[in-house]
PDB file of C-alpha atoms in Angstrom:
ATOM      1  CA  UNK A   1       6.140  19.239 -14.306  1.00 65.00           C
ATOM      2  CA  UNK A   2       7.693  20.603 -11.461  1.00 64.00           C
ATOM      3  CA  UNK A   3       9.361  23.503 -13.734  1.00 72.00           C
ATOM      4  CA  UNK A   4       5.893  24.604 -14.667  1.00 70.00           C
ATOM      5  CA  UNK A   5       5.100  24.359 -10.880  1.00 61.00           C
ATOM      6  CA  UNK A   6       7.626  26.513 -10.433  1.00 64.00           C
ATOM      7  CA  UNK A   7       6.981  29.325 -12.858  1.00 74.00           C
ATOM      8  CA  UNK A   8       3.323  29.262 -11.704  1.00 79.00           C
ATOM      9  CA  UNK A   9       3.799  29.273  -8.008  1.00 80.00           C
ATOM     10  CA  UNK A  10       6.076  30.301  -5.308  1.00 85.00           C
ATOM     11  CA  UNK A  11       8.849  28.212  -3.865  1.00 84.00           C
ATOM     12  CA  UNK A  12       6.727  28.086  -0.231  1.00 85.00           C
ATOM     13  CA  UNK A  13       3.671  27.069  -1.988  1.00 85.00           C
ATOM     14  CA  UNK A  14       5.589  24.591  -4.411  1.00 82.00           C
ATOM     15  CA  UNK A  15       6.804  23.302  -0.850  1.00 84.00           C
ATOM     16  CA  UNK A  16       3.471  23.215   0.374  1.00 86.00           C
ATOM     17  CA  UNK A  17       2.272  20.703  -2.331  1.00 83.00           C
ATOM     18  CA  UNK A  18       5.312  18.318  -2.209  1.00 83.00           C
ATOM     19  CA  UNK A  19       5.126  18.112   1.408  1.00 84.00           C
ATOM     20  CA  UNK A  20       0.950  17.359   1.303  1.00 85.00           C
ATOM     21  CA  UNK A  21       1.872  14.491  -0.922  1.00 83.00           C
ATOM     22  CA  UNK A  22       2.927  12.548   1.888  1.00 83.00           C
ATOM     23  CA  UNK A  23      -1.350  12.530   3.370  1.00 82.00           C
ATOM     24  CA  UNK A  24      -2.633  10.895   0.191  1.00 80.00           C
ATOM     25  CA  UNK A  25      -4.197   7.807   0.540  1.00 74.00           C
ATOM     26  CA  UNK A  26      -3.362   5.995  -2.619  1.00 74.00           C
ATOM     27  CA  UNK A  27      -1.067   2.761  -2.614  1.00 71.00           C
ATOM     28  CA  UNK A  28      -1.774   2.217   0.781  1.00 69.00           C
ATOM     29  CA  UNK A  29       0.073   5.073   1.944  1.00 75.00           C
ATOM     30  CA  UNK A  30       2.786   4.144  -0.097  1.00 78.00           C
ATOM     31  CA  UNK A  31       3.619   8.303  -0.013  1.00 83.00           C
ATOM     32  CA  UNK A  32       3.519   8.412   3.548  1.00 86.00           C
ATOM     33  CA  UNK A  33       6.538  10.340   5.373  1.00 89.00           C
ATOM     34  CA  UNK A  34       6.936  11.533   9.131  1.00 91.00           C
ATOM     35  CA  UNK A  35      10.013  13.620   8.137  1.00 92.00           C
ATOM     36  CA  UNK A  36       7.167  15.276   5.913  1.00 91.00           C
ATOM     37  CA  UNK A  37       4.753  15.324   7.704  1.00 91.00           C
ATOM     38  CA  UNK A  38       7.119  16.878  10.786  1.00 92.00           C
ATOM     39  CA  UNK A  39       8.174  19.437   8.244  1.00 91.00           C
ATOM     40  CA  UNK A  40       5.134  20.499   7.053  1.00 90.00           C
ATOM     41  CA  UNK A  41       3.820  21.209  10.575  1.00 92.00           C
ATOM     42  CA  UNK A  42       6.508  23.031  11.951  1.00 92.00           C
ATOM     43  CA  UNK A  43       7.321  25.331   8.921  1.00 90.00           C
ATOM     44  CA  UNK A  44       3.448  25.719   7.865  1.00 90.00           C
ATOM     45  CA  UNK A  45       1.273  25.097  10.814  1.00 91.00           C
ATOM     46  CA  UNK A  46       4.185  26.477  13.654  1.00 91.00           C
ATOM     47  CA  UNK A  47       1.141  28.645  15.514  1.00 92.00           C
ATOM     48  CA  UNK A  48      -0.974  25.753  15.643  1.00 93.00           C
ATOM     49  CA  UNK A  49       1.608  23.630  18.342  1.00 92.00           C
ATOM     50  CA  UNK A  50       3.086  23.909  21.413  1.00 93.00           C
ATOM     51  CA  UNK A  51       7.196  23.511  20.795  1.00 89.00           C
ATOM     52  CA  UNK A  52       6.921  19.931  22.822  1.00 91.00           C
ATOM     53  CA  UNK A  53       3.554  18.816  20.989  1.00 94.00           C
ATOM     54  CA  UNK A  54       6.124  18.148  17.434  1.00 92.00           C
ATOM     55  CA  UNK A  55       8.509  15.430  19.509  1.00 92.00           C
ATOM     56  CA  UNK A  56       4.823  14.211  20.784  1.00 95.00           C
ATOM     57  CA  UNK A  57       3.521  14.376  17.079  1.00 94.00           C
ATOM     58  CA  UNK A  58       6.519  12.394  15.760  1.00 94.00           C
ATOM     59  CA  UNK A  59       5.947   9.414  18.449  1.00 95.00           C
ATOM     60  CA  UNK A  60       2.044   9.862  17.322  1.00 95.00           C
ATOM     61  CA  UNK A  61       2.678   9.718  13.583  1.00 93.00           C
ATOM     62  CA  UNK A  62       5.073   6.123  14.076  1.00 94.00           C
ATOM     63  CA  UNK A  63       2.080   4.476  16.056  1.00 95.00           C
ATOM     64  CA  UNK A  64      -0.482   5.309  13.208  1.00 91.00           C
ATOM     65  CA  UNK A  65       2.219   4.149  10.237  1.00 89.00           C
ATOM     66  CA  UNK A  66       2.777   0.924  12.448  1.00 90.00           C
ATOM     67  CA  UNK A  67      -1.273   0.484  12.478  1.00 90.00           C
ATOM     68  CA  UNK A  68      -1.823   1.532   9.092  1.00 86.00           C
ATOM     69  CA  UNK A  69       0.341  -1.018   7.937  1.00 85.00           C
ATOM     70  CA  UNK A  70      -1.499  -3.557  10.354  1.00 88.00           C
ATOM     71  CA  UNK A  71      -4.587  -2.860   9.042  1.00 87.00           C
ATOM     72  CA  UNK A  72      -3.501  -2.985   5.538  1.00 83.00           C
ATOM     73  CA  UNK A  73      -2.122  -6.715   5.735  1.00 85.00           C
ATOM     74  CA  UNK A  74      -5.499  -8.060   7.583  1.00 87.00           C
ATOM     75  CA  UNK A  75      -7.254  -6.354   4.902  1.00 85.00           C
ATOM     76  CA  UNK A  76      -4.952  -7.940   2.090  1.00 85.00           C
ATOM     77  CA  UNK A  77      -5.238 -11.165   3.899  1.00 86.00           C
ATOM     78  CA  UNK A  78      -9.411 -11.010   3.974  1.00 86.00           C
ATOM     79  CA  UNK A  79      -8.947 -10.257   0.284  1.00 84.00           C
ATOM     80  CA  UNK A  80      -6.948 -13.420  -0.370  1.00 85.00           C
ATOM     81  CA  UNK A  81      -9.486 -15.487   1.271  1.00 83.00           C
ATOM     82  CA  UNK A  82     -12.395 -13.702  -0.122  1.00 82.00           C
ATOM     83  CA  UNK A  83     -11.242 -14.449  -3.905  1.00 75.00           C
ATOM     84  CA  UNK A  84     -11.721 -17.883  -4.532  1.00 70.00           C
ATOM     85  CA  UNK A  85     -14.797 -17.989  -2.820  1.00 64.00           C
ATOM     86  CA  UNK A  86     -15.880 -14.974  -4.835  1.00 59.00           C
ATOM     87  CA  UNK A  87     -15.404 -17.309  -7.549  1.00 60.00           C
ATOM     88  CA  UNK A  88     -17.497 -20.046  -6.523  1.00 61.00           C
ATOM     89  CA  UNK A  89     -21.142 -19.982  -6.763  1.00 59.00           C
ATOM     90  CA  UNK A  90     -23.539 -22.533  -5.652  1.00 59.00           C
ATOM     91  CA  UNK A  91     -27.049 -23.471  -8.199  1.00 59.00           C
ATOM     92  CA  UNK A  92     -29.221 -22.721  -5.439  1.00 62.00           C
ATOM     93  CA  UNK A  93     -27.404 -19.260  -4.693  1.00 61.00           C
ATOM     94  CA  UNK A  94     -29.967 -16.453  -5.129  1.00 61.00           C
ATOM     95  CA  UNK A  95     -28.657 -12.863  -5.928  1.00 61.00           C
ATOM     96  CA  UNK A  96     -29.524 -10.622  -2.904  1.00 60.00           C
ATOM     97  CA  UNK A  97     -31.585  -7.296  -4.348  1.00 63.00           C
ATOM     98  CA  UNK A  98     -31.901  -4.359  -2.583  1.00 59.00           C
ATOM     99  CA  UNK A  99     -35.294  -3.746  -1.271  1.00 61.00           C
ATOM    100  CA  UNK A 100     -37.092  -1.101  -3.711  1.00 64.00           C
ATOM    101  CA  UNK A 101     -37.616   2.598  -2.305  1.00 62.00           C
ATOM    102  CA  UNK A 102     -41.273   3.580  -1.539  1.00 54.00           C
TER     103      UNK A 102
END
């Protein structure tokens, strides 16, 4: 994949892509890279910083991967707990319907 990448693209935007990997979402983050991140700021987005905004975007980036990863374990955690109930259902329950437009 990457040699057809390569034939159709140029090395900077070939770059470009692999280093924009590192903001997707998927697998909590499991892509997630400050070196990348770092990287693709200072050699694509130079203009848009002040030279001591990248140490300041560095410290930045390690407090949001420290609360991503927070948030990601309460959310696994509600989802363990959530389950079995999920599971269980009660005679007397009555689906809840969304109130009809109009």
């Amino acid at each position: 994949m990457m040699r057809e990448l390569n034939d159709r693209f140029s090395e900077q935007m070939v770059e470009l892509l692999t280093l924009s990997t590192t903001l997707d979402l998927r697998n909590s983050f499991m892509s997630f890279s400050i070196e990348h991140i770092c990287k693709l700021a200072k050699k694509f987005y130079l203009g848009n910083f002040l030279p001591q905004e990248f140490k300041a975007l560095e410290v930045e980036l390690k407090y949001f991967q420290n609360d991503i990863k927070i948030a990601f374990h309460a959310l696994e955690q509600l989802q363990r707990r959530a389950e079995p109930k999920a599971g269980r259902r009660k005679k007397n329950d009555v689906p809840v319907r969304s109130p009809r437009p109009g």
